[in-house]
Tab-separated table of C-alpha atoms and ligand atoms in Angstrom:
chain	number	residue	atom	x	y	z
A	105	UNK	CA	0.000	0.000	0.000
A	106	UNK	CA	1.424	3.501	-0.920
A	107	UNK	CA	2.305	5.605	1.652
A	108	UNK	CA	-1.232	7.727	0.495
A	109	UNK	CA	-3.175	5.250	1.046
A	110	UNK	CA	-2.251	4.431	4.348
A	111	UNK	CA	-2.091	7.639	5.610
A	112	UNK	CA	-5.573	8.713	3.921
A	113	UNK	CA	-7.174	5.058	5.416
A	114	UNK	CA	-5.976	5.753	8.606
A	115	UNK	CA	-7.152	9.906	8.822
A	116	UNK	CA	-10.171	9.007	7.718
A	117	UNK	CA	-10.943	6.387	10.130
A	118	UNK	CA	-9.670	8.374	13.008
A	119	UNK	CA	-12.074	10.474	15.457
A	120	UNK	CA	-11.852	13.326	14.244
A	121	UNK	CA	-10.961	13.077	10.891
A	122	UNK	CA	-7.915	14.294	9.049
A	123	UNK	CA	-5.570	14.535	6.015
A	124	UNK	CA	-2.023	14.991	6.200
A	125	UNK	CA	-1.123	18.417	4.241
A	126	UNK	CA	1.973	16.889	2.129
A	127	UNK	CA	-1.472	15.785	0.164
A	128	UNK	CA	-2.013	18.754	-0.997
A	129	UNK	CA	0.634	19.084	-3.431
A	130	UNK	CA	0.082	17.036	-6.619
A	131	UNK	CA	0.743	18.725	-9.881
A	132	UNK	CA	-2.869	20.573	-9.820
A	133	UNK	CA	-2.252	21.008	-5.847
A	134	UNK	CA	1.072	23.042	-6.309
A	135	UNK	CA	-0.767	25.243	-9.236
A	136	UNK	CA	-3.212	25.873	-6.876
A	137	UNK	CA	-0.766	26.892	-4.318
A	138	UNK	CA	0.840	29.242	-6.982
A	139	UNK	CA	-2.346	30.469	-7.733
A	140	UNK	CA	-2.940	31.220	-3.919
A	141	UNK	CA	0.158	33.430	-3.972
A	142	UNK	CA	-1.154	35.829	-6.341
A	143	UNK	CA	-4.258	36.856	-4.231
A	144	UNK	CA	-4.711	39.908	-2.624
A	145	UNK	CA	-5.781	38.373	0.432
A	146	UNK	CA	-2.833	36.192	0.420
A	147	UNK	CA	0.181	38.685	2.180
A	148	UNK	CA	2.531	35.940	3.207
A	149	UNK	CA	3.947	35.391	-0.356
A	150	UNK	CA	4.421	39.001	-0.742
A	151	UNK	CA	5.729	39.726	3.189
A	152	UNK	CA	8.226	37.790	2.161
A	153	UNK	CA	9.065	38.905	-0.944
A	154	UNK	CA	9.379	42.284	0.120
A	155	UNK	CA	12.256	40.992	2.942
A	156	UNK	CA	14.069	39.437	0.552
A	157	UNK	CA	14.009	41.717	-2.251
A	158	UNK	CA	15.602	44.624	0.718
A	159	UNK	CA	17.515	42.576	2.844
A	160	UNK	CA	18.927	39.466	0.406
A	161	UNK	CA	22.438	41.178	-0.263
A	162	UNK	CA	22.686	41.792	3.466
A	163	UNK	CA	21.528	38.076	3.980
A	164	UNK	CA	24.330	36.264	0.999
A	165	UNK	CA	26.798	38.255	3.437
A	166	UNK	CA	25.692	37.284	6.809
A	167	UNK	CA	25.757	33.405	5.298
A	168	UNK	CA	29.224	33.981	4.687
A	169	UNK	CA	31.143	32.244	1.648
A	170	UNK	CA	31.222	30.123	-0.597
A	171	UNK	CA	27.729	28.293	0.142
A	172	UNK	CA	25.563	25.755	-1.004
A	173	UNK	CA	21.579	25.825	-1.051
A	174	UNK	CA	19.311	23.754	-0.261
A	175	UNK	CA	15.928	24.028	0.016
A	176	UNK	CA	13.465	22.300	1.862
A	177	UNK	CA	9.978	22.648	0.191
A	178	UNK	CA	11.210	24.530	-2.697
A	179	UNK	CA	7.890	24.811	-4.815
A	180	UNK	CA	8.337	27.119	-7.722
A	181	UNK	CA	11.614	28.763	-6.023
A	182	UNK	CA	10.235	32.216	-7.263
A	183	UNK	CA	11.370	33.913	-3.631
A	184	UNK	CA	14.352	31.779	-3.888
A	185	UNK	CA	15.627	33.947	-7.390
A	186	UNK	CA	16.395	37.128	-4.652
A	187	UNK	CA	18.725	35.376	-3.202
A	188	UNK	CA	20.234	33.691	-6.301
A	189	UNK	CA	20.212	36.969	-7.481
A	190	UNK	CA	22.196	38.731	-4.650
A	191	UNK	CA	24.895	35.501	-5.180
A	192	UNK	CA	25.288	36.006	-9.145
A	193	UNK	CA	23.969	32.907	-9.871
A	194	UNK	CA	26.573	31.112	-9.134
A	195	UNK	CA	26.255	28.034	-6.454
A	196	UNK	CA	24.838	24.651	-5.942
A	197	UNK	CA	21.684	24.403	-5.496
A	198	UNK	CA	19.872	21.721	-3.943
A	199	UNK	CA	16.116	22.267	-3.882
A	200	UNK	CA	14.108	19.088	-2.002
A	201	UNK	CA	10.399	18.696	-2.804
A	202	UNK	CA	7.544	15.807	-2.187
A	203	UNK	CA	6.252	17.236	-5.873
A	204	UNK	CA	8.395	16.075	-8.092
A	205	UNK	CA	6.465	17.780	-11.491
A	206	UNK	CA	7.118	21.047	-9.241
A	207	UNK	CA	11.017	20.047	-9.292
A	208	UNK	CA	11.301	19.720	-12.691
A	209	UNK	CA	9.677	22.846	-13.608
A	210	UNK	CA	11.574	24.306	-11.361
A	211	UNK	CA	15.110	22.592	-12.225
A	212	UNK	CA	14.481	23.700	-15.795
A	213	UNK	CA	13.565	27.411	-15.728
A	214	UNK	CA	15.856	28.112	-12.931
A	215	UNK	CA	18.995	26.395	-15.794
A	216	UNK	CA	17.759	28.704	-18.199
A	217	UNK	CA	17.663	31.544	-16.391
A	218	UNK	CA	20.959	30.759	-14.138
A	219	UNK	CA	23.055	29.255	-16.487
A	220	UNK	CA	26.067	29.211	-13.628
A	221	UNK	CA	23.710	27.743	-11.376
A	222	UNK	CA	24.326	23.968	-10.750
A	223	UNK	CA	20.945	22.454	-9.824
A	224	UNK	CA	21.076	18.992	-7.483
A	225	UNK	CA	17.265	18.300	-7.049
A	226	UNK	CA	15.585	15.525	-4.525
A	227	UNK	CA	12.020	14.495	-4.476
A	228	UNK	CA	11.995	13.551	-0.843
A	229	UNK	CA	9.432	14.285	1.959
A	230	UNK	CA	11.677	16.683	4.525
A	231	UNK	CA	10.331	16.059	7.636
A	232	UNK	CA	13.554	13.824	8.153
A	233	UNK	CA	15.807	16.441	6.822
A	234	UNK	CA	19.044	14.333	7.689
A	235	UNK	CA	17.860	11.286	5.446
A	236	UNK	CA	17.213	13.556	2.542
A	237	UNK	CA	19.966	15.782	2.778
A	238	UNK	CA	22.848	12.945	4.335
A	239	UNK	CA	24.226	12.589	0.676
A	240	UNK	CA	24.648	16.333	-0.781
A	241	UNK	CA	25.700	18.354	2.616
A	242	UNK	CA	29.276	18.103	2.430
A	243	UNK	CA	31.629	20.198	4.149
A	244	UNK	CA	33.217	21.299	0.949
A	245	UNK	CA	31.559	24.938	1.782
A	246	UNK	CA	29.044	25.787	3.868
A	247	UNK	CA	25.662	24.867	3.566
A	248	UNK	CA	22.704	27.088	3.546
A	249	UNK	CA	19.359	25.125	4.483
A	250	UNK	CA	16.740	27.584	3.277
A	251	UNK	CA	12.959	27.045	4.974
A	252	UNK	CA	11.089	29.747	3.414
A	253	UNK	CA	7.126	30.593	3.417
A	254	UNK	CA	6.256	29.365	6.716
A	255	UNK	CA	5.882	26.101	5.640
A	256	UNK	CA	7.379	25.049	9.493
A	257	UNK	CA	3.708	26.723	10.302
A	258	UNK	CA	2.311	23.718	8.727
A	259	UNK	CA	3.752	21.605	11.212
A	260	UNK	CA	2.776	21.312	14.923
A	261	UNK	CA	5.047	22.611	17.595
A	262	UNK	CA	6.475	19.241	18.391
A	263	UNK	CA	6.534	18.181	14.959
A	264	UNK	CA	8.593	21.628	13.929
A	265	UNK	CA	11.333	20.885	16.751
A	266	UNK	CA	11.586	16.799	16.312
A	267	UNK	CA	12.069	18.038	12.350
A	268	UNK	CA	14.433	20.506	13.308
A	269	UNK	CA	16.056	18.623	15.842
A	270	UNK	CA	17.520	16.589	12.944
A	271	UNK	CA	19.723	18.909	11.503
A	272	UNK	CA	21.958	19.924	14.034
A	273	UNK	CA	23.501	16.378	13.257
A	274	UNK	CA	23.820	16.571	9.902
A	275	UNK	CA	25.002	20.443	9.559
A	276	UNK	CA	28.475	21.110	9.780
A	277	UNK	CA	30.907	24.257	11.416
A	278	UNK	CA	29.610	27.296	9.681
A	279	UNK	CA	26.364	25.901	8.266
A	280	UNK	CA	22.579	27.758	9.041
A	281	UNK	CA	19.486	27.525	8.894
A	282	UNK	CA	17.857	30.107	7.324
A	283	UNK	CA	13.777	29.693	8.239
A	284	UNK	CA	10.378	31.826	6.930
A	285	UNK	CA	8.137	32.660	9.489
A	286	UNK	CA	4.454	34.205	9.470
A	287	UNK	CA	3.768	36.156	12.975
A	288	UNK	CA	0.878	36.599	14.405
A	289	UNK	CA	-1.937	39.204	13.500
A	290	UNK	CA	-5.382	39.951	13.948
A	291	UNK	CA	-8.145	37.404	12.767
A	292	UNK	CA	-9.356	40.598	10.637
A	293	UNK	CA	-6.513	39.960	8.186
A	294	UNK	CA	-5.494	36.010	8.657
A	295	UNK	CA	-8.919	34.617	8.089
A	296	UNK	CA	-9.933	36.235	4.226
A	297	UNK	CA	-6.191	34.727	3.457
A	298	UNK	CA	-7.341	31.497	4.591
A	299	UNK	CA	-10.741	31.652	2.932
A	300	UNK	CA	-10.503	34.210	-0.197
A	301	UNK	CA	-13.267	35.248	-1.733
A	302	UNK	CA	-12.716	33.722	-5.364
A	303	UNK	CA	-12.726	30.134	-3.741
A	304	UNK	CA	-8.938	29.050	-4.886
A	305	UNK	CA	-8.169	28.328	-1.312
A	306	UNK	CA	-11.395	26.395	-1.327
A	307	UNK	CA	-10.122	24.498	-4.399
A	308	UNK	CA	-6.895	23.978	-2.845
A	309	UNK	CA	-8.312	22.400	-0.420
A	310	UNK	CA	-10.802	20.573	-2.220
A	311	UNK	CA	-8.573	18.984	-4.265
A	312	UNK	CA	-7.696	17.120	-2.222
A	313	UNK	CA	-10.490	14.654	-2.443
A	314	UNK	CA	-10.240	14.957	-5.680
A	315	UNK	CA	-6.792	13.552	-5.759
A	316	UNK	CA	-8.385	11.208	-3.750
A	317	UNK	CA	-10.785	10.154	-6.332
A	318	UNK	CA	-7.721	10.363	-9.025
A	319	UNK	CA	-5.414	8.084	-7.158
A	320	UNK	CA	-7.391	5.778	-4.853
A	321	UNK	CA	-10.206	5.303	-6.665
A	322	UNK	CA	-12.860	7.146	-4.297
A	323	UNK	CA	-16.241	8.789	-4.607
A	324	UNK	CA	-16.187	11.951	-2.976
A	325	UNK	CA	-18.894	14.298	-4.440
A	326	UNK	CA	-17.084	17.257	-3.942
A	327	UNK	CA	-20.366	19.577	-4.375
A	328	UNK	CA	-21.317	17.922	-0.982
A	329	UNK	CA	-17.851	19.478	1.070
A	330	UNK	CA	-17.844	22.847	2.247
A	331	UNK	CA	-14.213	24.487	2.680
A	332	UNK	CA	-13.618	26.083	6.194
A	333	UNK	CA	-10.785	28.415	8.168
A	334	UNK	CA	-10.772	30.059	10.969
A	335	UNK	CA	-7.849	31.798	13.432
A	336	UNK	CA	-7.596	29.840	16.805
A	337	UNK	CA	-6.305	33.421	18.691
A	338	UNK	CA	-5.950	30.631	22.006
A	339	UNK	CA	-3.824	28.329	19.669
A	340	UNK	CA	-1.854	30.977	17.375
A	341	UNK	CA	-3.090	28.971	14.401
A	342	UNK	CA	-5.621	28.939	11.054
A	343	UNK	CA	-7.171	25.822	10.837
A	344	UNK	CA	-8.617	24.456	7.732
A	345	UNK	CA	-11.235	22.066	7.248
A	346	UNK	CA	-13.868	19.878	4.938
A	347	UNK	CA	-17.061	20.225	5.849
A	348	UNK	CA	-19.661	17.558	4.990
A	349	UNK	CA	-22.828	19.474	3.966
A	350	UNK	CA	-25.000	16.418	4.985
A	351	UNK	CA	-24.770	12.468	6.211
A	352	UNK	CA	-23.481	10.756	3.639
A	353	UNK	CA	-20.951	7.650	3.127
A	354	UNK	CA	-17.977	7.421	0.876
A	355	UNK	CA	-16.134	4.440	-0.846
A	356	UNK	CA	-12.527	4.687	-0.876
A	357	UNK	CA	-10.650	1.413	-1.695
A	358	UNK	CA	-12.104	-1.291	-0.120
A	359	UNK	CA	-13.656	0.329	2.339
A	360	UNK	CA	-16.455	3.052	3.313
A	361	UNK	CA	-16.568	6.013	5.317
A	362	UNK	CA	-19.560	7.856	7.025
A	363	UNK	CA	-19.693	11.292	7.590
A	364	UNK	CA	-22.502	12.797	9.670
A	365	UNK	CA	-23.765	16.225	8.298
A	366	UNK	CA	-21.734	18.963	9.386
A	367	UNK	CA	-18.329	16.192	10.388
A	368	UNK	CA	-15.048	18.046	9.208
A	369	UNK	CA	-11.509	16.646	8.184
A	370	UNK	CA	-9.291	18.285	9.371
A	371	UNK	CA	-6.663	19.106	6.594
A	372	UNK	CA	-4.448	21.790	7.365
A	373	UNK	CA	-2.898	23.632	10.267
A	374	UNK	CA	-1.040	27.302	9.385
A	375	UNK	CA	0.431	28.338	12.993
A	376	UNK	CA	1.541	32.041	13.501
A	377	UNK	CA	4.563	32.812	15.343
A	378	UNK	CA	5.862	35.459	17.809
A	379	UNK	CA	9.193	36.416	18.957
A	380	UNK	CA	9.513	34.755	22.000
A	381	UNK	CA	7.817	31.724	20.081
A	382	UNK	CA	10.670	31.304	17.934
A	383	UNK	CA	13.643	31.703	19.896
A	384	UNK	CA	11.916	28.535	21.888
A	385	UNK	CA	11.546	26.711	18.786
A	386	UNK	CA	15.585	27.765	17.875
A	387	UNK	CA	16.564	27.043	21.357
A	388	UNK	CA	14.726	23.671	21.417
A	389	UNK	CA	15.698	22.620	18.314
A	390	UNK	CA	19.267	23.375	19.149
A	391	UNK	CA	19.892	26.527	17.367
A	392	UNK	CA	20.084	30.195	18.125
A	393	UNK	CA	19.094	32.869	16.185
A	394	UNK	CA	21.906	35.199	14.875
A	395	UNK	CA	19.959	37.426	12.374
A	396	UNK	CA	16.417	38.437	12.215
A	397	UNK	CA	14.914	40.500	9.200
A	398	UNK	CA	10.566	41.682	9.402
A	399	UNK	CA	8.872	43.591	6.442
A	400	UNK	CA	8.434	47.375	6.879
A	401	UNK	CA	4.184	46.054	8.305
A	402	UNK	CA	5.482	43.100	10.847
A	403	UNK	CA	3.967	40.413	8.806
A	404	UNK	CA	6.616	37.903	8.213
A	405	UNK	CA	10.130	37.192	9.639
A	406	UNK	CA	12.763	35.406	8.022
A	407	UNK	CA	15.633	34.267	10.705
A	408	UNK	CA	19.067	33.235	9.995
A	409	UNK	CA	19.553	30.060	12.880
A	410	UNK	CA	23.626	28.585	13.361
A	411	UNK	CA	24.037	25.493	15.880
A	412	UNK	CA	24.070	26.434	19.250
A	413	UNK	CA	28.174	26.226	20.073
A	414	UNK	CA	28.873	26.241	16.219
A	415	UNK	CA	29.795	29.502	14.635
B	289	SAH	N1	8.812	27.500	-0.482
B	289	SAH	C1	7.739	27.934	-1.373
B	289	SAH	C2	6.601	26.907	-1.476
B	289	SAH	C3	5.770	26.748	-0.217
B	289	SAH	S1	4.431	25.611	-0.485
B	289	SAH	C4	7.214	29.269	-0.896
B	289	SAH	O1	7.700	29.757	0.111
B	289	SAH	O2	6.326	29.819	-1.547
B	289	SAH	C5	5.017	24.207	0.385
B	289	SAH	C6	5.972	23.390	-0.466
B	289	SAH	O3	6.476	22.340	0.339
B	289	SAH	C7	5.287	22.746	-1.666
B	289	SAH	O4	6.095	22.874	-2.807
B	289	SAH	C8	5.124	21.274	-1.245
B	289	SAH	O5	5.165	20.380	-2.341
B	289	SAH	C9	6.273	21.081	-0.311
B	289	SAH	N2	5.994	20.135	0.770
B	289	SAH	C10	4.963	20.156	1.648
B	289	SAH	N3	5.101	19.177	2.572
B	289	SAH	C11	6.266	18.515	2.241
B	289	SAH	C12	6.981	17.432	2.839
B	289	SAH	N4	6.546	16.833	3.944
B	289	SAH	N5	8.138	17.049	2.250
B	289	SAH	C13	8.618	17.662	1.132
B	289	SAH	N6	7.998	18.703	0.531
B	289	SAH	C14	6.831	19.127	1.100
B	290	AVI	C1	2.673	26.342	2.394
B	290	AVI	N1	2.025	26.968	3.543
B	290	AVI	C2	2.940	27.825	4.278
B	290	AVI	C3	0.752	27.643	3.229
B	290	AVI	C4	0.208	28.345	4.491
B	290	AVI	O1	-0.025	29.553	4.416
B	290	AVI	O2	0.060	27.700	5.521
B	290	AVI	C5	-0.259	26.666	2.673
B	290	AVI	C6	-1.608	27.296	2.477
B	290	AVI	N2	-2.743	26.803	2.910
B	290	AVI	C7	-3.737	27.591	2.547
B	290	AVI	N3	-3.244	28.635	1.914
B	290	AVI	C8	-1.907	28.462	1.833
């Protein structure tokens, strides 16, 4: 059984229900995602955008030469070109992806547009960072593990520091970790980028089933799923869900589920950091953070993290 099918059997048998959010990104999922980043509502892509595109010649210094990037949940790299950019093109890059149409794409457009630019990719899922990266971070230069977009908000807490945990034992003298985070704000702002009004966010989420019905052979009606997201202010975190708009069952497999009306799956979790937040996730995770760099609104933070007791 694929890895997909025993994670959706076992999420959709649970109490309460949920999907693991590495789902989302199948060819038409990543799209989606692209698509997401082009919405007004959506800030994050372009909180970001707007550190980098100040800050990413003072960043390619503090990283200190000559480096190597890699990239854990690359996705269409477009944030990653600032810093590329700021380092003339020329260095390794090593971008690591669980969508491996995305790294293709991505491979080829960033050859043609870098041509100095040596491109390693590695379709791998990165919450074990250390098994994916154990062959390409050699201490030939220093290595540059790039986590951008708050994609460590779509892990929990303890799921962010056991995956960050990792890489302490796999970086060497001189390496960082250089991670994207999305702070918190009010619900007034994080819930319309959660739940836009053009539905692509719905879709996203959405497709989900579909790529249920694509893969697994299921039945989903999707017209009978509602998308959902809302801020948990208690919990620092958007939540999204499917919402069953009645009782109904669905064959997936070999097997059926039931859904009583108004049951949600749970498919996504999108937790929003503060300072004091972070530096506990660094410290835990064995790190400290050297370098911090906000947007001129406090949106977004991008950190530069070295080993605690490296340099
Ligand atoms: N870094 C980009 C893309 C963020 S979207 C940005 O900042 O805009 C999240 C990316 O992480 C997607 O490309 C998705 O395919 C990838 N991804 C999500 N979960 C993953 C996992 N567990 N392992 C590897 N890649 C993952
Ligand atoms: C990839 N990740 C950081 C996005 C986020 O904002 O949590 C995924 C996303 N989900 C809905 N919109 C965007």
């Amino acid at each position: 059984m694929s890895d997909f099918a025993a994670d959706v059997r076992r999420g959709l048998n649970a109490t309460p229900k949920f999907l693991l959010p590495i789902y989302f990104y199948d060819a038409l999922g990543s799209a989606l995602f692209d698509a997401i980043c082009e919405l007004p509502e959506y800030y994050v892509t372009r909180a970001e955008t707007s550190i980098l595109t100040e800050f990413a010649p003072e960043m390619v210094q503090a990283f200190g030469p000559p480096i190597r990037l890699v990239e854990l949940g690359s996705g269409s790299a477009k944030k990653t070109r600032l810093l590329l950019d700021a380092l003339h093109g020329d260095v390794e890059y090593v971008p690591v992806d669980v969508d491996s149409t995305m790294l293709a794409k991505t491979e080829q457009s960033l050859k043609l547009d870098y041509p100095r630019l040596r491109v390693h990719s590695i379709s791998s899922d990165f919450r074990a960072p250390s098994v994916a990266l154990k062959s390409v971070l050699k201490n030939d230069v220093r290595n540059i593990v790039l986590f951008l977009g708050s994609t460590i908000g779509n892990l929990t807490y303890d799921e962010a520091v056991s995956m960050l945990r990792d890489l302490p034992g796999v970086l060497q003298d001189g390496d960082a970790l250089f991670l994207g985070a999305d702070l918190r704000k009010p619900k007034s702002i994080l819930e319309p980028a959660y739940d836009d009004p053009l539905g692509v966010t719905a879709s996203f989420n959405l497709n989900l089933l579909s790529r249920i019905n694509r893969e697994l052979g299921g039945n989903f009606d999707l017209a009978k799923f509602a998308h959902r997201a809302f801020y948990d202010e208690q919990r620092g975190r958007v939540e999204m869900h499917l919402v069953s708009r009645e009782a109904q069952r669905v064959r997936i497999e070999d097997y059926e589920v039931s859904f009583a009306a108004g049951e949600t799956i749970h498919t996504e979790n999108s937790y929003k950091y503060d300072d004091a937040t972070l530096t506990r996730l660094a410290a835990e995770s064995g790190f400290s953070i050297e370098q911090k760099w906000t947007d001129s609104q406090g949106l977004f933070a991008d950190v530069l993290l070295r080993v605690c007791g490296g340099m």
